[in-house]
């Protein structure tokens, strides 16, 4: 039995071998052998032939459905508060590897017991970035003694789980020179030090409104939802680093749709997976059918240098070896001048250069050469 | 409340009471003390009065309404009919006035007289006048979606017809004339207004809505060949050729006449055979590609070079006007005159009869255009019990998605009109009612819904389905395949790049573009791709030492490098001429493109 498996050990990938082992448990030797043989033949058939222009076929396979996407005008989805970029703009955003994306989003998975729905609303709201103005009912300036009085909304405070003293300490942190007093449910602020002109007081008033109270910076909206019998939190805005530090969060499954953030926090391999997932999400939402491997190839190309590069003239195109290929994309003059200054040599190894020279391109039938002995 | 007043955008003053001011302005205009070309608009929010009298504003006429009663009375209409009043009188009397966009903002316009209330300020003269000329030529247009009406009116602009009665003495470029044009049976008010009787642009033909062996799928149409033989949609294409005796510096002139054989660029005797002694072709001469219409020679281009080589007999250049590639015809009319500068001017008009053929474009007036897919002899066309065969078969698949109901109503209307011997009014919003048309069709002895039992022209079997058949006004459009068909195997190339020329007029190649190239690469058809791009392939001698292009001296049959001299290896390299060109351009920019030569394998 083991002999059979050993024979195919390096011929089939491990994951397939494991699956076969599991499925063929208890079968006779000859049958197992037959299964392995079939599996190997099937696997060999599925492999890409050498000389196949995978990149171009991938580009066409993603590009063709892309032209249909432009025609569909469903580029935004969701309710008014939570807009998500989808469709062609999102694809462009991903493939260009934009540093700041239009609608950053997170899917925050939770550990038990929070994932069963315990205090889910409070948890969500505590994650959300809150500023003073969110819990403010009234703010008045007394002109006589240049005092600012704040009145807070108790209900809203309860909702996001914050108490008066916390607000006061947050204010104290921000305005170290001011005296802050609490009287019943009114907070009084008086600026010490220099003589305050009215203008300054009003400036402070505006500043107070923006005082950070609690939550995670960058998370502008939260939405607890139930997915597959467990509660997760979907957020608009993204801050992976800080979210992962929370004790309630299941860091192994929590994701963001920001490629750069993922690359920074979890590394380039995770970024590659985010690219694949995000592109697939768009393609699936549009009801299109693109083979996974094309997307994977694109993601690999974007990430193989160890950092995320977009498919732009600054990204992976600038890494092309051939001067002529780069020049035939955008900004030809720049590339030619730089190449002439550095004395670059074009080895003519790729498609575009050879089309320009009218030489057979090194793919498919252009790949093999015929060698004969000349007497 | 004082409102600012602007005249043509410039501040001129203020009005204490804007409403009274405007009312006064309007009444003065209606009296005629202010020109009817002036308009006044009131912007309530900004509290400004906008007076406009400048040119270029779009204005439209409306009937003035006072207290819910239109100023235009039956009395006026009677006087108009008798010719005692005209349009300008009505404008002068303040019964009809022109509103611009600004004044329209303050007006409440009733669509019909019925809906008039006291608040209304104006009444539409006719609902039709919200459409332009072309759009109002679409019959029953209120039964079709707007985009289709729009397309229908666009198509009518391209229709062949009878554009001018003096066409025989005109020398217009690119003229098409339809033979035996007809005025439509189903017409709109606009047809009478613009004089369609004098300038018809289509023909009333029998249309059946059915499939014919799939030759009318995807907007194709099947046409009765026998109808075509009888002259259906036949047209003539006119195109003048022009030659001028231009004057050049040094007293040199062009000369119209049969060129001498010594002339530079002399074509061949055969090409000049149709010219008479004055160098101009005779009328009714049958001409085809390459034949010279007007013989002409021009003085040599560079005079100085002549002196140098002392060639006394100046070799003149051939500059005749010949029939261009792919064209043919008959000389229709020859005109000899002079231009503004007094130079001799010769024009020869070529005529070519265009009989409908597969690929010619036709349309009804409802944005239902199509090209001929098949010409079928009458013997094979379906026929009805009364012996009617359709001239044209239109595919039913063109109807549901486009929702052109007006197309189908016209078919019924045309049938009624043809049978009853009268015109049918299809004016938008007050056309004859569909129900009435159906009733009349029934009384004429046909099914009220326009369908008939048809018989297969080839087998004689009855079709299981009843076929919707009737009379429609069809237009032949100016896009004819004869002007568009193009193919090339070999042909002219561009001087600079040595690549094939572009466009049909220059007998150009059909481009295999970037994305088409990608498909070859995707299939791995590398060598086929190379072959397709071989059109500008060249062999270039390259110096192996300096990597620059060397020179081949065919007299001495040797190659040498202009930089490294004779004693270097020089290899011939195949490359596209475009690449050789870019290497030259690099050199002109002081970039050294050094070619490194090595064996590929």
Short mmCIF file of N, CA, C and O in Angstrom, two decimals, chain A residues 291-366:
data_model
loop_
_atom_site.label_atom_id
_atom_site.label_comp_id
_atom_site.label_asym_id
_atom_site.label_seq_id
_atom_site.Cartn_x
_atom_site.Cartn_y
_atom_site.Cartn_z
N UNK A 291 -11.97 32.23 -14.25
CA UNK A 291 -11.24 31.18 -13.54
C UNK A 291 -10.32 31.80 -12.50
O UNK A 291 -9.66 32.81 -12.73
N UNK A 292 -10.35 31.16 -11.34
CA UNK A 292 -9.57 31.59 -10.18
C UNK A 292 -8.09 31.79 -10.52
O UNK A 292 -7.45 32.71 -10.03
N UNK A 293 -7.57 30.90 -11.37
CA UNK A 293 -6.12 30.92 -11.60
C UNK A 293 -5.65 32.18 -12.31
O UNK A 293 -4.51 32.62 -12.12
N UNK A 294 -6.53 32.76 -13.12
CA UNK A 294 -6.15 34.02 -13.76
C UNK A 294 -5.95 35.10 -12.72
O UNK A 294 -4.97 35.86 -12.76
N UNK A 295 -6.88 35.15 -11.77
CA UNK A 295 -6.78 36.16 -10.71
C UNK A 295 -5.55 35.90 -9.85
O UNK A 295 -4.84 36.83 -9.46
N UNK A 296 -5.31 34.62 -9.59
CA UNK A 296 -4.15 34.28 -8.76
C UNK A 296 -2.85 34.73 -9.43
O UNK A 296 -1.92 35.21 -8.78
N UNK A 297 -2.80 34.56 -10.74
CA UNK A 297 -1.60 34.96 -11.48
C UNK A 297 -1.38 36.47 -11.36
O UNK A 297 -0.25 36.93 -11.14
N UNK A 298 -2.48 37.20 -11.47
CA UNK A 298 -2.38 38.66 -11.34
C UNK A 298 -1.87 39.01 -9.95
O UNK A 298 -0.95 39.83 -9.80
N UNK A 299 -2.45 38.37 -8.93
CA UNK A 299 -2.04 38.65 -7.55
C UNK A 299 -0.57 38.31 -7.34
O UNK A 299 0.18 39.06 -6.71
N UNK A 300 -0.15 37.17 -7.89
CA UNK A 300 1.26 36.78 -7.78
C UNK A 300 2.17 37.82 -8.41
O UNK A 300 3.20 38.21 -7.84
N UNK A 301 1.76 38.26 -9.61
CA UNK A 301 2.57 39.25 -10.31
C UNK A 301 2.70 40.53 -9.52
O UNK A 301 3.74 41.17 -9.50
N UNK A 302 1.61 40.88 -8.84
CA UNK A 302 1.63 42.12 -8.07
C UNK A 302 2.48 42.01 -6.81
O UNK A 302 2.93 43.01 -6.28
N UNK A 303 2.64 40.79 -6.32
CA UNK A 303 3.27 40.62 -5.01
C UNK A 303 4.64 39.95 -5.04
O UNK A 303 5.29 39.87 -4.01
N UNK A 304 5.09 39.47 -6.19
CA UNK A 304 6.27 38.59 -6.15
C UNK A 304 7.53 39.32 -5.73
O UNK A 304 8.47 38.71 -5.27
N UNK A 305 7.55 40.64 -5.87
CA UNK A 305 8.78 41.36 -5.49
C UNK A 305 8.91 41.50 -3.98
O UNK A 305 9.92 42.01 -3.50
N UNK A 306 7.89 41.07 -3.22
CA UNK A 306 7.97 41.17 -1.77
C UNK A 306 7.16 42.34 -1.26
O UNK A 306 6.93 42.46 -0.06
N UNK A 307 6.75 43.22 -2.15
CA UNK A 307 5.82 44.28 -1.73
C UNK A 307 4.76 44.41 -2.80
O UNK A 307 4.91 43.89 -3.91
N UNK A 308 3.71 45.11 -2.46
CA UNK A 308 2.58 45.19 -3.38
C UNK A 308 2.87 46.24 -4.45
O UNK A 308 3.18 47.39 -4.13
N UNK A 309 2.79 45.82 -5.72
CA UNK A 309 2.96 46.73 -6.84
C UNK A 309 1.72 46.70 -7.70
O UNK A 309 1.24 45.63 -8.06
N UNK A 310 1.20 47.85 -8.05
CA UNK A 310 0.04 47.89 -8.93
C UNK A 310 0.43 47.67 -10.38
O UNK A 310 1.62 47.74 -10.74
N UNK A 311 -0.56 47.37 -11.19
CA UNK A 311 -0.28 47.20 -12.61
C UNK A 311 -0.37 48.57 -13.26
O UNK A 311 -1.32 48.93 -13.92
N UNK A 312 0.65 49.37 -13.01
CA UNK A 312 0.71 50.73 -13.54
C UNK A 312 2.12 50.98 -14.01
O UNK A 312 2.99 50.13 -13.84
N UNK A 313 2.34 52.14 -14.58
CA UNK A 313 3.70 52.41 -15.06
C UNK A 313 4.69 52.59 -13.91
O UNK A 313 5.88 52.49 -14.07
N UNK A 314 4.15 52.90 -12.72
CA UNK A 314 5.04 53.00 -11.57
C UNK A 314 5.19 51.65 -10.89
O UNK A 314 6.12 51.42 -10.15
N UNK A 315 4.26 50.77 -11.10
CA UNK A 315 4.25 49.47 -10.44
C UNK A 315 5.02 48.44 -11.23
O UNK A 315 6.18 48.64 -11.58
N UNK A 316 4.33 47.35 -11.57
CA UNK A 316 5.05 46.21 -12.13
C UNK A 316 5.58 46.49 -13.53
O UNK A 316 6.54 45.87 -13.95
N UNK A 317 4.95 47.43 -14.24
CA UNK A 317 5.45 47.70 -15.60
C UNK A 317 6.87 48.26 -15.54
O UNK A 317 7.71 47.96 -16.38
N UNK A 318 7.14 49.05 -14.49
CA UNK A 318 8.48 49.63 -14.38
C UNK A 318 9.52 48.57 -14.07
O UNK A 318 10.71 48.82 -14.17
N UNK A 319 9.08 47.39 -13.67
CA UNK A 319 10.04 46.33 -13.33
C UNK A 319 10.34 45.44 -14.52
O UNK A 319 11.14 44.52 -14.41
N UNK A 320 9.67 45.68 -15.65
CA UNK A 320 9.93 44.85 -16.82
C UNK A 320 11.39 44.98 -17.23
O UNK A 320 11.98 46.06 -17.15
N UNK A 321 11.95 43.89 -17.71
CA UNK A 321 13.36 43.89 -18.05
C UNK A 321 13.61 44.65 -19.35
O UNK A 321 14.62 45.31 -19.52
N UNK A 322 12.65 44.56 -20.27
CA UNK A 322 12.90 45.09 -21.60
C UNK A 322 12.61 46.59 -21.69
O UNK A 322 11.56 47.06 -21.27
N UNK A 323 13.58 47.31 -22.24
CA UNK A 323 13.40 48.76 -22.43
C UNK A 323 12.26 49.00 -23.42
O UNK A 323 11.40 49.85 -23.20
N UNK A 324 12.27 48.24 -24.52
CA UNK A 324 11.27 48.47 -25.56
C UNK A 324 9.87 48.17 -25.05
O UNK A 324 8.93 48.88 -25.37
N UNK A 325 9.74 47.13 -24.23
CA UNK A 325 8.42 46.79 -23.70
C UNK A 325 7.90 47.89 -22.80
O UNK A 325 6.74 48.25 -22.84
N UNK A 326 8.81 48.43 -21.98
CA UNK A 326 8.40 49.51 -21.09
C UNK A 326 8.02 50.75 -21.91
O UNK A 326 7.04 51.41 -21.64
N UNK A 327 8.82 51.04 -22.93
CA UNK A 327 8.57 52.23 -23.75
C UNK A 327 7.25 52.10 -24.49
O UNK A 327 6.58 53.09 -24.75
N UNK A 328 6.88 50.87 -24.83
CA UNK A 328 5.64 50.71 -25.59
C UNK A 328 4.42 50.82 -24.70
O UNK A 328 3.32 50.95 -25.20
N UNK A 329 4.60 50.79 -23.40
CA UNK A 329 3.49 51.08 -22.48
C UNK A 329 3.37 52.59 -22.38
O UNK A 329 3.32 53.24 -23.38
N UNK A 330 3.41 53.19 -21.23
CA UNK A 330 3.24 54.63 -21.18
C UNK A 330 4.58 55.34 -21.11
O UNK A 330 5.59 54.72 -20.86
N UNK A 331 4.61 56.64 -21.31
CA UNK A 331 5.78 57.50 -21.23
C UNK A 331 7.03 56.92 -21.88
O UNK A 331 8.00 56.61 -21.19
N UNK A 332 7.04 56.76 -23.21
CA UNK A 332 8.18 56.14 -23.88
C UNK A 332 9.46 56.97 -23.75
O UNK A 332 10.54 56.40 -23.55
N UNK A 333 9.32 58.29 -23.80
CA UNK A 333 10.53 59.13 -23.83
C UNK A 333 11.34 58.95 -22.56
O UNK A 333 12.56 58.78 -22.59
N UNK A 334 10.63 58.92 -21.43
CA UNK A 334 11.29 58.76 -20.14
C UNK A 334 12.14 57.49 -20.13
O UNK A 334 13.31 57.50 -19.73
N UNK A 335 11.53 56.39 -20.61
CA UNK A 335 12.23 55.10 -20.54
C UNK A 335 13.42 55.07 -21.48
O UNK A 335 14.48 54.53 -21.14
N UNK A 336 13.28 55.67 -22.66
CA UNK A 336 14.37 55.62 -23.62
C UNK A 336 15.54 56.46 -23.15
O UNK A 336 16.70 56.05 -23.21
N UNK A 337 15.22 57.64 -22.59
CA UNK A 337 16.31 58.50 -22.11
C UNK A 337 17.05 57.81 -20.96
O UNK A 337 18.28 57.72 -20.96
N UNK A 338 16.29 57.28 -20.02
CA UNK A 338 16.94 56.61 -18.88
C UNK A 338 17.75 55.41 -19.33
O UNK A 338 18.86 55.18 -18.84
N UNK A 339 17.23 54.67 -20.30
CA UNK A 339 17.95 53.49 -20.78
C UNK A 339 19.23 53.92 -21.47
O UNK A 339 20.27 53.28 -21.31
N UNK A 340 19.19 55.01 -22.22
CA UNK A 340 20.39 55.44 -22.92
C UNK A 340 21.43 55.97 -21.96
O UNK A 340 22.63 55.81 -22.18
N UNK A 341 20.98 56.57 -20.87
CA UNK A 341 21.93 57.07 -19.87
C UNK A 341 22.62 55.92 -19.17
O UNK A 341 23.82 55.96 -18.89
N UNK A 342 21.88 54.86 -18.91
CA UNK A 342 22.45 53.74 -18.16
C UNK A 342 23.07 52.70 -19.08
O UNK A 342 23.72 51.77 -18.62
N UNK A 343 22.86 52.84 -20.38
CA UNK A 343 23.36 51.83 -21.31
C UNK A 343 22.68 50.50 -21.14
O UNK A 343 23.33 49.46 -21.11
N UNK A 344 21.40 50.52 -21.02
CA UNK A 344 20.66 49.27 -20.82
C UNK A 344 20.70 48.39 -22.06
O UNK A 344 20.76 48.89 -23.18
N UNK A 345 20.63 47.10 -21.84
CA UNK A 345 20.60 46.16 -22.95
C UNK A 345 19.26 45.44 -22.93
O UNK A 345 18.81 44.96 -21.90
N UNK A 346 18.63 45.40 -24.08
CA UNK A 346 17.36 44.69 -24.20
C UNK A 346 17.63 43.30 -24.74
O UNK A 346 18.20 43.14 -25.82
N UNK A 347 17.29 42.29 -23.97
CA UNK A 347 17.60 40.92 -24.37
C UNK A 347 16.55 40.33 -25.32
O UNK A 347 16.69 39.21 -25.77
N UNK A 348 15.50 41.07 -25.60
CA UNK A 348 14.43 40.61 -26.49
C UNK A 348 13.86 39.26 -26.05
O UNK A 348 13.79 38.32 -26.83
N UNK A 349 13.51 39.17 -24.80
CA UNK A 349 13.03 37.89 -24.28
C UNK A 349 11.52 37.78 -24.22
O UNK A 349 10.99 36.73 -23.92
N UNK A 350 10.83 38.89 -24.46
CA UNK A 350 9.39 38.85 -24.25
C UNK A 350 8.63 39.15 -25.56
O UNK A 350 9.21 39.24 -26.62
N UNK A 351 7.33 39.28 -25.43
CA UNK A 351 6.48 39.33 -26.62
C UNK A 351 6.58 40.66 -27.36
O UNK A 351 6.89 40.70 -28.55
N UNK A 352 6.35 41.76 -26.62
CA UNK A 352 6.20 43.06 -27.29
C UNK A 352 7.42 43.42 -28.13
O UNK A 352 7.31 43.87 -29.27
N UNK A 353 8.61 43.23 -27.55
CA UNK A 353 9.83 43.60 -28.25
C UNK A 353 9.94 42.87 -29.57
O UNK A 353 10.32 43.44 -30.60
N UNK A 354 9.60 41.59 -29.53
CA UNK A 354 9.76 40.79 -30.73
C UNK A 354 8.73 41.13 -31.79
O UNK A 354 9.02 41.02 -32.98
N UNK A 355 7.55 41.55 -31.35
CA UNK A 355 6.57 42.03 -32.34
C UNK A 355 7.11 43.28 -33.01
O UNK A 355 7.01 43.45 -34.22
N UNK A 356 7.73 44.14 -32.22
CA UNK A 356 8.27 45.39 -32.78
C UNK A 356 9.35 45.10 -33.81
O UNK A 356 9.44 45.78 -34.83
N UNK A 357 10.16 44.11 -33.57
CA UNK A 357 11.26 43.78 -34.48
C UNK A 357 10.82 42.85 -35.60
O UNK A 357 11.61 42.51 -36.46
N UNK A 358 9.57 42.42 -35.55
CA UNK A 358 9.06 41.42 -36.47
C UNK A 358 9.89 40.14 -36.39
O UNK A 358 10.40 39.63 -37.39
N UNK A 359 10.07 39.67 -35.19
CA UNK A 359 10.70 38.38 -34.96
C UNK A 359 9.64 37.47 -34.35
O UNK A 359 8.69 37.97 -33.76
N UNK A 360 9.81 36.16 -34.49
CA UNK A 360 8.84 35.27 -33.84
C UNK A 360 8.83 35.52 -32.34
O UNK A 360 9.88 35.60 -31.72
N UNK A 361 7.64 35.64 -31.76
CA UNK A 361 7.58 35.87 -30.31
C UNK A 361 7.84 34.56 -29.57
O UNK A 361 7.41 33.51 -30.03
N UNK A 362 8.54 34.62 -28.46
CA UNK A 362 8.92 33.37 -27.77
C UNK A 362 7.79 32.76 -26.96
O UNK A 362 7.91 32.58 -25.75
N UNK A 363 6.69 32.48 -27.58
CA UNK A 363 5.63 31.69 -26.95
C UNK A 363 5.15 30.69 -28.00
O UNK A 363 5.35 30.89 -29.19
N UNK A 364 4.52 29.65 -27.55
CA UNK A 364 3.92 28.68 -28.45
C UNK A 364 4.91 28.14 -29.47
O UNK A 364 5.99 27.67 -29.13
N UNK A 365 4.55 28.28 -30.74
CA UNK A 365 5.41 27.72 -31.79
C UNK A 365 6.70 28.49 -31.95
O UNK A 365 7.61 28.02 -32.64
N UNK A 366 6.78 29.67 -31.36
CA UNK A 366 8.00 30.45 -31.48
C UNK A 366 9.08 30.01 -30.52
O UNK A 366 10.21 30.48 -30.58
#
